[in-house]
Amino acid sequence: MSVPTIATVAELAGVSTATVSRALQRPDKVQPETRRRVLEAVAATGFVPNSQARNLRSRATRTVILLVRDISNPFYLEIYKGVEEAAMRAGYKVLMGDARDDDERITHYVDMVRARHADGLILMVGRFPEALKTELSRLPPIVIALETFPELVLPTVSIDNIAAARQAVEHLLELGHRRIAHITGPLPERLAVDRLAGYRSGLAAAGITADEALIVEGDFSLDAGRKAVRRLNETGTSFTALFAASDQMAFGAISELRACGLSVPGDVSVVGFDDIVLADAFVPPLTTIHQPRFDIGRQAMARMIGLLGKEPAAANLVMETRLVVRGSTAPVRQHPHPNPRTKE
Amino acid sequence: MSVPTIATVAELAGVSTATVSRALQRPDKVQPETRRRVLEAVAATGFVPNSQARNLRSRATRTVILLVRDISNPFYLEIYKGVEEAAMRAGYKVLMGDARDDDERITHYVDMVRARHADGLILMVGRFPEALKTELSRLPPIVIALETFPELVLPTVSIDNIAAARQAVEHLLELGHRRIAHITGPLPERLAVDRLAGYRSGLAAAGITADEALIVEGDFSLDAGRKAVRRLNETGTSFTALFAASDQMAFGAISELRACGLSVPGDVSVVGFDDIVLADAFVPPLTTIHQPRFDIGRQAMARMIGLLGKEPAAANLVMETRLVVRGSTAPVRQHPHPNPRTKE
DNA sequence: ACGCTCGATGCAATCGATTACATCCTGCCC
DNA sequence: GGGCAGGATGTAATCGATTGCATCGAGCGT
């Protein structure tokens, strides 16, 4: 009563295992009548080819691993969907892993590919373990999405974080804001560094020198947004607008601002980054930078398929972002609200 | 320059492949000196055992698939984390799949297990394909989480949806609400049916007959929440409170209520279900039913490990939920707000 | 010193499907 | 009718690691 193998089917159909394999893989290579008998036997036994064996022989798994920075950020879900769609279409499966931006975990997933659990890796993580950089030639097929590692030559699908961040700041400037705070991502990382650079360049273009006290480091999480606002309040620096490097941080910031009795956008305008699903259901609906998540996923997978097919490497792709103006930003008040600590 | 195999290592270390395998698998079976030489050779070649070959032989993959109803619902992320933690600890990997509650996709994932891509399947989907019910004896190891299929005897980790929904309704009743609307999940499904039953039983216990016009079917999504409110407004039925079968729907509903000029909780109190991450950052913070997501995931994986280890089946588990009261519910007004359509 | 035990290691079968090559058979042409 | 082409099918090698069994040799007891 064990699992049926190709031999079980062969016996039942009265043919050799080779014929069974051919009947299933290259139908035109066997006679219709034989094929019918084989298919009948397959149905009767409930046979499903053991993919371990098949892959061992064919040296492919038709599976790719999608490794994300932090799986609890819903932002990545939409990307997964894009990857999955392109993969499904090409007969690939997708495995999602949570890197938690931890070198060990990342290396673990790279080893999974080396161990032939999967054919390739789509990376959306903030770090690239040093240990791996030294053995670039041994690396499995890798596509980078969202993030960029300029020192590595790997196919990449990304967005222009500098320009996007700058656009967010320009929007606030147009509304008359001058004291604009910024909650960054984890700072040694490119993604965070670029958005910060965009913020600075936006201010600079308007002739404003960035006040370092208005820049607080976060880590893209909800809680980081809350803490950042608390930190800004503690230092007592006043501001009328806030640009957060992720929607989650924007949400956290708004929730904390409200807790301090400040209204958004009445007292403080807030801009996020990502345009996650809940952004427009939030109260107020969040003004943010929209990223074409689904397409980023799809393109990344397309590149992976190309890579695995030994096609000539496609050029790196920079996807378009756009500013979505909703209710969390408004023109600055004539007399900016004082810092909440000094309020009442 | 191809990938190193166990033979490459064996040659370099001057031993047989068997010894290499043993040095790596059961260190106590080889002499320390031999082992040292083998490990040296492994390091030198960068050898990583091919898991296809290993698993083919050992008939296990140490991978489980976590199949969820809809991957874009962030609710599942926390569950994934629980599963992943328990899995990692036991040396298992976790693959997450998106079922989209589609029979074909579900069957596809079941076949992945049959094809030995994974050892077992943790299901968190609303449907159980009819086709599979007829071949129960052939099914791979399956654990059901969150959902229940009473007609199937499979290890299950769930919550008491009826009691939890009832508790939500009781909270609203205590605040004086009498006209309580309910947005259900997709209705043929157990999860949705149970929460609806809890809603009805809560009302009944207070001597109130449910007004069918106040019950609108949804599908757990943000958009379903918005549409449901629109639908309620169209029919012109007035209500002072709303119980949504998911937080996402609650968010959608609140956003739509606001768009109609109603305040929450001023005009309408809203209770959700799930307590997703953003629930307390929302404005107003959402009153909802908290589910121990992380533990549900962990327990489900624990059951799977037991199942794979051929341990005697553990009893089904019902996890505790609790009502979390936040800012989206308030005592009913003396004179309930009229239906927004008839307003002004 | 002989024989026996037991630990370390090697040999080769094995997991299950794929596929190069061999074999057989049918049918066609001269 | 003989020979040969070509299609259908079978045989067996192969992918790479694991593991039962065989072998070898060191150590020990008498």
XYZ file of C-alpha atoms (C1' of nucleotides) in Angstrom:
748
model
C 0.000 0.000 0.000
C 2.936 2.282 -0.517
C 3.223 5.166 -2.923
C 2.956 4.098 -6.564
C 6.117 4.563 -8.614
C 6.673 4.521 -12.310
C 7.338 0.802 -12.050
C 3.893 0.180 -10.567
C 2.341 1.955 -13.502
C 4.548 0.173 -16.021
C 3.561 -3.215 -14.700
C -0.134 -2.426 -14.692
C 0.020 -1.073 -18.234
C 2.189 -3.962 -19.381
C 4.988 -1.744 -20.700
C 8.453 -0.690 -19.549
C 9.174 2.226 -17.275
C 10.793 4.032 -20.190
C 7.553 3.935 -22.109
C 5.608 5.275 -19.154
C 8.025 8.135 -18.822
C 7.782 8.885 -22.522
C 4.019 8.637 -22.579
C 3.927 11.346 -19.938
C 6.758 13.550 -21.158
C 6.674 13.300 -24.924
C 3.297 11.934 -25.953
C 4.192 11.970 -29.651
C 6.892 9.395 -29.060
C 4.501 6.584 -28.183
C 1.563 5.078 -29.989
C -1.814 6.483 -29.074
C -3.043 3.104 -27.919
C -0.041 2.586 -25.638
C -0.426 6.034 -24.295
C -4.062 5.404 -23.500
C -3.170 2.282 -21.543
C -0.484 4.160 -19.634
C -2.743 7.060 -18.750
C -5.338 4.587 -17.578
C -2.809 2.919 -15.327
C -1.674 6.291 -14.006
C -5.229 7.168 -13.100
C -5.854 3.783 -11.548
C -2.795 3.930 -9.314
C -2.965 7.635 -8.557
C 0.631 7.961 -9.635
C 2.382 11.313 -9.274
C 6.006 11.418 -10.460
C 8.461 11.846 -7.616
C 9.973 15.206 -8.270
C 13.088 14.445 -6.240
C 13.990 11.707 -8.640
C 13.003 13.674 -11.680
C 14.937 16.725 -10.622
C 17.945 14.742 -9.590
C 18.166 13.515 -13.132
C 17.256 16.704 -14.904
C 19.222 18.957 -12.566
C 16.425 21.473 -12.140
C 13.700 22.050 -9.589
C 11.524 24.624 -11.315
C 11.256 26.384 -7.992
C 12.558 29.788 -7.024
C 12.923 31.273 -3.604
C 11.684 34.761 -2.900
C 13.567 36.101 0.061
C 12.182 39.240 1.647
C 13.522 41.606 4.232
C 10.642 41.180 6.618
C 7.681 39.051 5.812
C 5.406 40.841 8.223
C 5.501 43.923 6.044
C 2.382 43.530 3.897
C 4.133 45.504 1.210
C 5.862 42.357 0.050
C 2.666 40.437 -0.444
C 1.741 42.227 -3.596
C 5.229 41.627 -4.930
C 4.871 37.971 -4.141
C 1.709 37.914 -6.174
C 3.490 39.374 -9.182
C 6.313 36.884 -8.868
C 3.896 34.055 -8.420
C 1.900 34.959 -11.472
C 4.911 35.063 -13.760
C 6.230 31.883 -12.188
C 3.001 29.922 -12.448
C 2.728 30.883 -16.080
C 6.184 29.484 -16.780
C 5.630 26.367 -14.698
C 7.668 27.508 -11.740
C 6.813 27.371 -8.094
C 7.617 30.091 -5.606
C 8.843 29.657 -2.096
C 8.780 32.663 0.175
C 11.309 33.050 2.925
C 11.748 35.524 5.742
C 15.283 36.875 5.970
C 14.749 39.205 8.925
C 17.798 40.913 7.502
C 19.984 38.466 9.228
C 23.179 37.261 7.548
C 22.806 33.760 8.838
C 19.304 33.320 7.520
C 20.245 34.780 4.164
C 23.189 32.446 3.842
C 20.915 29.601 4.830
C 18.623 30.347 1.909
C 21.535 30.682 -0.484
C 22.601 27.241 0.642
C 19.136 25.940 -0.062
C 19.700 26.849 -3.663
C 23.155 25.335 -3.623
C 21.582 22.215 -2.186
C 19.273 22.207 -5.177
C 16.121 22.910 -3.293
C 15.494 25.647 -5.776
C 16.976 26.921 -9.001
C 17.389 30.548 -8.084
C 16.896 33.304 -5.590
C 15.064 36.595 -5.829
C 16.489 38.855 -3.155
C 14.670 41.734 -1.562
C 16.870 42.175 1.447
C 18.810 45.082 2.771
C 22.114 43.373 3.247
C 24.293 41.151 1.179
C 26.409 38.996 3.486
C 30.100 39.795 3.187
C 30.940 36.117 3.185
C 29.070 35.682 -0.072
C 30.731 38.572 -1.808
C 34.030 36.767 -1.753
C 32.671 33.831 -3.671
C 30.723 35.564 -6.351
C 31.705 33.009 -8.944
C 30.079 30.261 -6.935
C 26.829 32.080 -6.407
C 23.608 30.561 -7.732
C 21.347 32.539 -10.081
C 20.251 35.646 -8.195
C 17.979 38.516 -9.129
C 17.785 41.599 -6.941
C 14.476 43.394 -6.603
C 13.709 46.726 -4.960
C 17.102 46.990 -3.398
C 20.358 47.646 -5.189
C 23.907 46.622 -4.458
C 25.931 48.802 -6.790
C 29.097 46.867 -6.092
C 27.547 43.670 -7.417
C 26.705 42.998 -11.012
C 23.458 41.122 -10.714
C 20.217 41.568 -12.647
C 18.167 44.148 -10.789
C 14.632 45.514 -10.859
C 14.353 48.638 -8.777
C 12.918 52.087 -8.460
C 14.607 55.465 -8.265
C 14.413 56.025 -4.530
C 16.207 59.347 -4.651
C 13.844 60.855 -7.170
C 10.782 59.411 -5.452
C 11.760 60.754 -2.039
C 12.527 64.093 -3.571
C 9.100 64.167 -5.146
C 7.517 63.535 -1.755
C 9.452 66.416 -0.242
C 8.642 68.712 -3.143
C 4.967 68.050 -2.595
C 5.312 69.176 1.017
C 7.317 72.211 -0.014
C 4.638 73.203 -2.492
C 2.148 73.121 0.340
C 4.303 75.681 2.073
C 6.006 73.445 4.602
C 9.513 74.370 5.590
C 10.151 72.351 8.727
C 9.886 68.821 7.358
C 10.958 65.894 9.486
C 12.109 62.603 8.036
C 11.962 59.106 9.477
C 14.518 57.034 7.624
C 14.898 53.312 7.134
C 17.745 51.388 8.760
C 20.593 53.619 7.807
C 23.529 51.714 6.582
C 21.214 50.387 3.894
C 21.048 51.685 0.414
C 17.271 51.938 0.338
C 17.252 54.142 3.405
C 20.304 56.092 2.352
C 18.807 56.878 -1.042
C 15.513 58.065 0.350
C 17.364 60.247 2.795
C 19.461 61.606 -0.054
C 16.272 62.394 -1.974
C 14.904 64.191 1.070
C 18.061 66.257 1.398
C 18.231 67.071 -2.264
C 14.586 68.168 -2.280
C 15.232 70.550 0.578
C 18.478 71.789 -0.889
C 16.810 72.608 -4.188
C 14.457 74.864 -2.245
C 17.377 76.500 -0.547
C 16.758 74.855 2.795
C 19.500 73.252 4.841
C 18.320 70.047 6.443
C 18.056 70.310 10.220
C 19.720 67.147 11.492
C 17.496 67.181 14.556
C 14.545 66.537 12.253
C 16.021 63.320 10.905
C 15.304 60.196 12.935
C 16.355 56.698 12.072
C 13.718 53.957 11.919
C 13.483 50.452 10.529
C 10.348 50.607 8.379
C 8.144 49.146 11.126
C 4.990 50.544 12.662
C 6.655 50.847 15.994
C 9.634 52.708 14.591
C 7.189 55.366 13.409
C 5.755 55.769 16.883
C 9.152 55.915 18.521
C 10.456 58.415 16.018
C 7.670 60.853 16.825
C 8.295 60.423 20.517
C 11.947 61.128 19.895
C 11.184 64.259 17.883
C 8.974 65.494 20.679
C 11.596 64.846 23.290
C 14.179 66.881 21.462
C 11.594 69.614 21.220
C 12.158 70.401 17.579
C 9.032 71.720 15.928
C 7.908 70.589 12.493
C 4.811 70.954 10.342
C 5.360 68.027 8.029
C 6.788 64.555 8.166
C 8.068 62.278 5.456
C 8.355 58.633 6.489
C 10.355 56.178 4.428
C 7.564 53.585 4.678
C 3.800 53.596 5.062
C 4.002 51.480 8.168
C 6.180 54.100 9.830
C 3.800 56.792 8.610
C 0.917 54.972 10.275
C 2.849 54.613 13.476
C 3.788 58.266 13.375
C 0.219 59.400 12.772
C -1.076 57.272 15.590
C 1.510 58.779 17.942
C 0.893 62.333 16.742
C -2.774 61.899 17.509
C -1.929 60.510 20.890
C -0.110 63.808 21.510
C -3.219 65.701 20.588
C -2.012 66.821 17.197
C -4.217 66.490 14.164
C -3.147 65.151 10.774
C -3.094 66.976 8.435
C -4.294 69.956 10.500
C -1.139 70.337 12.563
C 1.234 68.020 10.758
C 1.149 66.760 7.173
C 2.418 63.229 6.643
C 3.718 61.505 3.542
C 4.513 57.795 3.435
C 6.268 55.547 0.979
C 4.994 52.297 -0.624
C 1.231 52.803 -0.943
C 0.325 49.608 0.842
C -3.170 48.222 0.613
C -4.545 49.956 3.664
C -3.093 53.357 2.783
C -6.308 54.681 1.305
C -8.530 53.175 3.975
C -6.638 54.883 6.738
C -8.045 57.970 8.391
C -6.904 60.267 6.967
C -6.100 58.470 3.718
C -2.337 58.515 3.358
C -0.487 60.608 0.828
C 2.334 58.389 -0.325
C 4.671 57.237 -3.068
C 3.133 54.457 -5.073
C 5.377 51.651 -6.201
C 4.274 49.270 -8.953
C 4.641 46.303 -6.652
C 2.917 43.724 -8.760
C 4.950 44.617 -11.827
C 8.179 44.709 -9.886
C 7.486 41.127 -8.843
C 6.562 40.099 -12.329
C 9.619 41.659 -13.897
C 11.927 40.174 -11.306
C 10.581 36.718 -12.039
C 10.846 37.329 -15.763
C 14.517 38.126 -15.296
C 14.960 35.011 -13.234
C 13.422 32.878 -15.952
C 15.758 34.477 -18.460
C 18.720 33.848 -16.222
C 17.828 30.199 -15.763
C 17.279 29.816 -19.481
C 20.839 31.051 -20.044
C 19.514 33.941 -22.014
C 21.785 36.937 -22.371
C 21.351 39.053 -19.256
C 18.628 41.636 -19.667
C 19.385 45.236 -18.831
C 18.589 46.412 -15.335
C 15.167 47.874 -14.983
C 14.078 50.975 -13.117
C 10.328 51.044 -12.568
C 8.230 54.195 -12.387
C 6.892 55.461 -9.072
C 4.305 58.161 -8.593
C 3.126 60.424 -5.837
C -0.447 59.752 -4.744
C -1.926 62.740 -2.970
C -4.608 61.853 -0.443
C -5.855 63.366 2.761
C -2.842 63.271 5.053
C -1.222 66.371 3.598
C -2.527 69.935 3.589
C -1.195 73.463 3.199
C 0.861 74.632 6.120
C -0.842 76.813 8.721
C 0.182 80.399 8.911
C 1.528 79.972 12.412
C 2.975 76.529 12.714
C 1.795 74.640 15.687
C 4.319 74.666 18.499
C 5.928 71.528 19.704
C 3.350 69.459 21.601
C 5.472 69.350 24.726
C 5.313 73.089 25.075
C 1.640 73.060 24.171
C -1.385 73.956 26.344
C 34.306 23.649 -12.808
C 30.983 22.067 -12.071
C 29.279 21.712 -8.732
C 31.261 19.594 -6.281
C 29.661 16.292 -5.311
C 30.383 13.936 -2.504
C 32.806 12.118 -4.805
C 34.855 15.274 -5.295
C 35.204 15.614 -1.566
C 35.973 11.938 -1.077
C 38.797 12.045 -3.578
C 40.320 15.157 -2.086
C 40.148 13.726 1.412
C 41.441 10.368 0.261
C 38.479 8.415 1.605
C 35.368 6.772 0.203
C 32.063 8.548 -0.373
C 30.553 6.501 2.407
C 33.010 7.934 4.879
C 32.312 11.461 3.737
C 28.615 10.912 4.195
C 29.156 9.469 7.641
C 31.566 12.185 8.680
C 28.822 14.683 7.952
C 25.823 12.773 9.214
C 27.070 10.783 12.170
C 30.344 12.286 13.323
C 30.783 9.700 16.067
C 31.067 6.956 13.492
C 34.364 8.131 12.067
C 37.721 8.849 13.622
C 38.341 12.454 14.621
C 41.345 12.666 12.319
C 39.390 11.357 9.331
C 36.598 13.712 10.069
C 38.968 16.624 10.187
C 40.315 15.758 6.758
C 36.808 15.429 5.369
C 35.654 18.738 6.784
C 38.739 20.358 5.351
C 37.948 18.965 1.929
C 34.322 20.089 2.246
C 35.469 23.604 2.997
C 38.007 23.569 0.201
C 35.502 22.464 -2.425
C 32.550 24.432 -1.125
C 30.513 21.265 -1.145
C 26.819 21.414 -0.239
C 24.970 18.081 -0.273
C 22.429 17.849 -3.056
C 19.152 17.638 -1.236
C 17.363 16.038 -4.150
C 19.629 13.052 -3.912
C 19.558 12.963 -0.166
C 15.813 13.201 0.016
C 15.309 10.690 -2.723
C 17.136 8.224 -0.594
C 15.741 9.179 2.769
C 12.200 9.712 1.480
C 11.742 13.006 3.281
C 12.129 16.645 2.338
C 11.902 18.328 5.722
C 9.767 20.958 4.093
C 6.131 21.727 4.720
C 3.783 23.838 2.684
C 1.641 26.452 4.353
C -1.324 27.092 2.137
C -3.380 30.164 2.968
C -6.694 31.430 1.770
C -5.395 34.724 0.528
C -1.811 35.725 0.933
C -2.540 39.420 0.663
C -4.321 39.335 3.989
C -1.620 40.391 6.445
C -3.374 38.357 9.084
C -1.629 35.253 7.805
C 1.831 36.706 8.148
C 1.893 36.371 11.893
C 0.716 32.802 11.559
C 3.479 32.137 9.096
C 5.957 33.412 11.622
C 4.671 30.997 14.251
C 4.848 28.115 11.829
C 8.278 29.139 10.702
C 9.631 29.347 14.208
C 8.460 25.892 15.166
C 9.663 24.553 11.840
C 13.106 26.111 11.995
C 13.560 24.747 15.478
C 12.854 21.233 14.231
C 14.957 21.638 11.111
C 12.057 22.085 8.745
C 11.597 24.635 6.020
C 8.337 26.366 5.243
C 6.940 27.127 1.857
C 4.033 29.504 1.674
C 1.471 29.201 -1.078
C -1.480 31.297 -2.116
C -4.614 29.239 -2.657
C -6.923 32.093 -3.597
C -9.591 29.675 -2.480
C -9.493 28.022 -5.812
C -9.929 24.257 -6.088
C -7.414 23.920 -8.853
C -4.667 25.693 -6.983
C -5.359 23.743 -3.825
C -5.182 20.466 -5.688
C -1.991 21.654 -7.301
C -0.388 22.106 -3.898
C -1.629 18.746 -2.701
C 0.055 17.261 -5.734
C 3.258 19.028 -4.826
C 3.276 17.029 -1.649
C 2.427 13.852 -3.504
C 5.316 14.632 -5.824
C 7.514 14.804 -2.732
C 8.241 18.447 -2.960
C 7.230 18.638 0.650
C 6.343 16.275 3.452
C 3.061 17.783 4.506
C 0.523 20.514 4.143
C -0.874 23.000 6.628
C -4.182 24.193 5.270
C -5.790 27.501 6.087
C -8.263 27.607 3.265
C -12.007 27.943 3.167
C -12.745 25.040 0.883
C -11.715 21.457 0.695
C -11.944 20.291 -2.905
C -14.607 17.628 -3.360
C -12.282 15.616 -5.550
C -9.921 15.135 -2.635
C -12.593 14.033 -0.216
C -13.141 10.869 -2.219
C -9.565 9.774 -1.828
C -8.982 10.462 1.809
C -6.852 7.386 2.246
C -4.399 8.650 -0.330
C -4.045 12.092 1.176
C -0.644 13.278 2.371
C -0.168 14.463 5.960
C -2.461 17.440 6.441
C -3.069 19.739 9.384
C -5.944 22.200 9.336
C -5.499 25.550 11.021
C -8.066 28.246 11.734
C -10.675 26.606 9.605
C -12.554 23.432 10.385
C -14.024 20.760 8.188
C -16.169 18.787 10.595
C -16.744 16.041 8.051
C -13.024 15.303 7.866
C -10.990 13.765 10.610
C -7.756 15.699 10.360
C -5.666 17.291 13.111
C -6.994 20.779 13.639
C -5.974 23.934 15.473
C -8.798 26.405 15.578
C -10.700 28.942 17.613
C -14.296 29.003 18.746
C -15.694 31.374 16.152
C -19.231 31.171 17.479
C -18.264 32.167 21.011
C -15.895 34.887 19.797
C -18.475 36.477 17.519
C -21.017 36.295 20.289
C -18.641 38.079 22.590
C -18.215 40.875 20.058
C -21.963 41.293 19.807
C -22.402 41.186 23.577
C -19.933 44.032 23.896
C -22.034 46.131 21.535
C -25.220 45.169 23.364
C -23.708 46.241 26.648
C -23.017 49.628 25.141
C -26.716 49.888 24.470
C -26.716 49.119 20.755
C -29.744 47.342 19.403
C -29.473 47.792 15.658
C -26.257 45.955 14.949
C -25.256 45.197 11.376
C -22.985 42.310 10.432
C -20.673 41.908 7.476
C -20.036 38.203 7.066
C -17.282 36.270 5.352
C -17.940 34.263 2.176
C -21.000 32.440 3.276
C -20.900 28.849 2.332
C -17.770 28.655 4.436
C -17.633 27.382 7.933
C -15.646 30.311 9.286
C -18.194 32.802 8.036
C -21.153 30.636 8.967
C -19.896 30.232 12.527
C -19.292 33.922 13.067
C -22.737 34.639 11.718
C -24.175 32.031 14.070
C -22.383 33.700 16.969
C -23.825 37.051 15.944
C -27.324 35.595 15.824
C -26.985 33.806 19.101
C -25.700 36.945 20.805
C -28.702 38.898 19.606
C -31.108 36.101 20.442
C -29.802 35.889 23.998
C -30.724 39.560 24.373
C -34.167 38.864 23.010
C -33.508 40.540 19.686
C -34.481 38.971 16.385
C -31.822 39.533 13.759
C -32.945 41.844 10.992
C -31.867 40.103 7.795
C -31.485 43.455 6.081
C -28.620 44.196 8.449
C -26.639 41.153 7.348
C -24.428 41.625 4.307
C -22.132 39.071 2.818
C -18.479 39.953 2.274
C -15.258 38.075 1.567
C -12.923 39.358 4.304
C -11.344 41.965 2.012
C -11.023 45.701 2.496
C -13.192 46.341 -0.483
C -15.910 44.027 0.725
C -16.178 46.226 3.813
C -16.676 49.329 1.719
C -19.218 47.685 -0.530
C -21.145 46.294 2.393
C -21.617 49.735 3.894
C -22.736 51.090 0.549
C -25.202 48.246 0.316
C -26.565 48.910 3.785
C -27.020 52.547 2.917
C -28.819 51.719 -0.285
C -31.345 49.552 1.469
C -31.864 52.396 3.871
C -31.738 50.315 7.022
C -30.456 52.262 9.965
C -27.918 50.873 12.430
C -25.792 52.191 15.254
C -23.213 49.449 15.354
C -21.442 47.143 12.984
C -19.667 43.857 13.518
C -17.354 42.859 10.684
C -16.037 39.312 10.393
C -12.530 40.604 9.662
C -10.456 43.663 10.489
C -9.862 44.385 6.844
C -13.599 44.606 6.279
C -13.927 46.741 9.387
C -11.337 49.149 7.991
C -13.125 49.275 4.659
C -16.411 49.871 6.409
C -15.035 52.664 8.575
C -13.470 54.359 5.598
C -16.792 54.219 3.754
C -18.793 55.371 6.781
C -16.546 58.406 7.048
C -16.958 59.074 3.370
C -20.707 59.248 4.086
C -20.078 61.805 6.772
C -20.637 59.486 9.685
C -18.246 59.407 12.589
C -16.877 56.285 14.238
C -17.605 55.669 17.036
C -19.776 58.781 17.338
C -22.502 57.647 14.970
C -21.590 54.041 14.445
C -19.558 51.707 16.649
C -17.458 49.147 14.793
C -15.992 45.842 15.933
C -13.625 43.809 13.804
C -12.196 40.329 14.021
C -8.522 39.226 13.939
C -6.626 42.082 15.601
C -4.185 42.547 12.766
C -1.030 44.554 13.289
C -2.445 47.867 12.178
C -5.618 47.553 14.242
C -4.329 49.705 17.090
C -2.649 52.257 14.840
C -5.867 52.936 13.013
C -7.858 56.036 13.781
C -9.871 55.256 15.773
C -8.043 52.233 17.147
C -10.158 49.216 16.320
C -12.092 47.232 18.885
C -11.709 43.657 17.740
C -11.398 39.995 18.587
C -7.798 39.046 19.165
C -6.632 35.709 17.867
C -3.373 34.190 19.100
C -2.017 34.045 15.587
C 1.560 33.266 16.402
C 0.595 30.417 18.690
C -1.903 29.050 16.221
C 0.912 28.806 13.714
C 3.254 27.257 16.195
C 0.745 24.688 17.349
C -0.199 23.780 13.805
C 3.417 23.123 12.960
C 3.884 21.149 16.168
C 1.023 18.922 15.102
C 2.545 18.516 11.688
C 5.837 17.444 13.172
C 3.991 14.918 15.311
C 2.106 13.641 12.301
C 5.279 13.209 10.280
C 6.957 11.481 13.176
C 4.123 8.971 13.209
C 3.253 9.969 16.722
C -0.242 9.172 17.918
C -2.515 11.926 16.691
C -2.802 14.748 19.212
C -6.226 15.944 20.214
C -7.658 18.855 18.302
C -6.896 22.178 19.837
C -9.156 25.152 20.356
C -7.205 28.313 21.085
C -8.435 31.155 23.245
C -9.592 34.412 21.712
C -10.309 37.618 23.564
C -12.123 40.838 22.953
C -9.857 43.883 22.803
C -11.781 47.079 23.454
C -10.297 50.139 21.798
C -11.631 53.355 20.445
C -13.976 52.287 17.663
C -16.854 51.420 19.969
C -18.814 53.727 22.262
C -22.154 53.817 24.058
C -25.085 54.279 21.722
C -26.521 57.796 21.348
C -29.879 58.452 22.801
C -31.348 59.157 19.391
C -29.670 56.916 16.878
C -28.379 58.704 13.870
C -30.666 58.308 10.910
C -29.521 56.538 7.799
C -26.943 58.702 6.042
C -28.948 58.757 2.840
C -31.804 60.455 4.572
C -29.422 62.754 6.368
C -29.172 66.572 6.014
C 50.780 -16.657 19.997
C 46.074 -17.487 18.512
C 41.499 -16.334 17.983
C 37.848 -13.268 18.747
C 35.552 -8.776 19.187
C 34.581 -4.491 17.704
C 35.422 -0.109 15.586
C 36.641 2.171 11.209
C 36.208 2.113 6.485
C 35.097 0.579 1.763
C 31.993 -1.601 -1.682
C 27.956 -1.603 -3.972
C 22.901 -1.588 -3.861
C 19.383 1.670 -3.508
C 15.930 5.617 -3.939
C 12.643 6.769 -8.713
C 12.609 8.910 -12.865
C 15.020 10.094 -17.377
C 17.260 8.975 -21.601
C 21.127 7.185 -24.759
C 21.473 3.254 -27.041
C 20.057 -1.374 -28.448
C 16.586 -4.178 -30.353
C 12.731 -5.526 -32.771
C 9.301 -5.125 -36.151
C 6.741 -3.248 -39.917
C 6.615 -1.717 -44.404
C 8.559 -0.141 -48.572
C 11.524 -0.249 -52.644
C 13.980 -2.513 -56.210
C 12.001 -11.821 -51.759
C 15.922 -9.412 -49.653
C 17.600 -5.434 -47.568
C 17.089 -1.330 -45.305
C 14.818 2.758 -43.077
C 12.550 4.309 -39.350
C 9.239 4.130 -35.655
C 8.012 1.877 -31.186
C 9.629 -0.147 -27.245
C 12.893 -2.225 -23.994
C 17.452 -2.321 -21.426
C 20.336 -0.348 -18.530
C 23.267 3.635 -17.185
C 22.688 7.747 -14.783
C 21.776 11.672 -11.393
C 24.178 12.102 -5.996
C 23.751 10.818 -1.526
C 22.732 7.087 1.999
C 23.414 2.718 4.202
C 23.511 -2.593 4.804
C 26.963 -5.629 4.529
C 31.767 -7.046 3.830
C 36.387 -6.375 5.011
C 40.317 -5.147 7.467
C 43.049 -4.531 11.367
C 44.026 -3.273 16.126
C 43.604 -4.715 20.751
C 42.721 -7.945 24.250
C 42.077 -12.204 26.886
C 43.917 -16.630 27.935
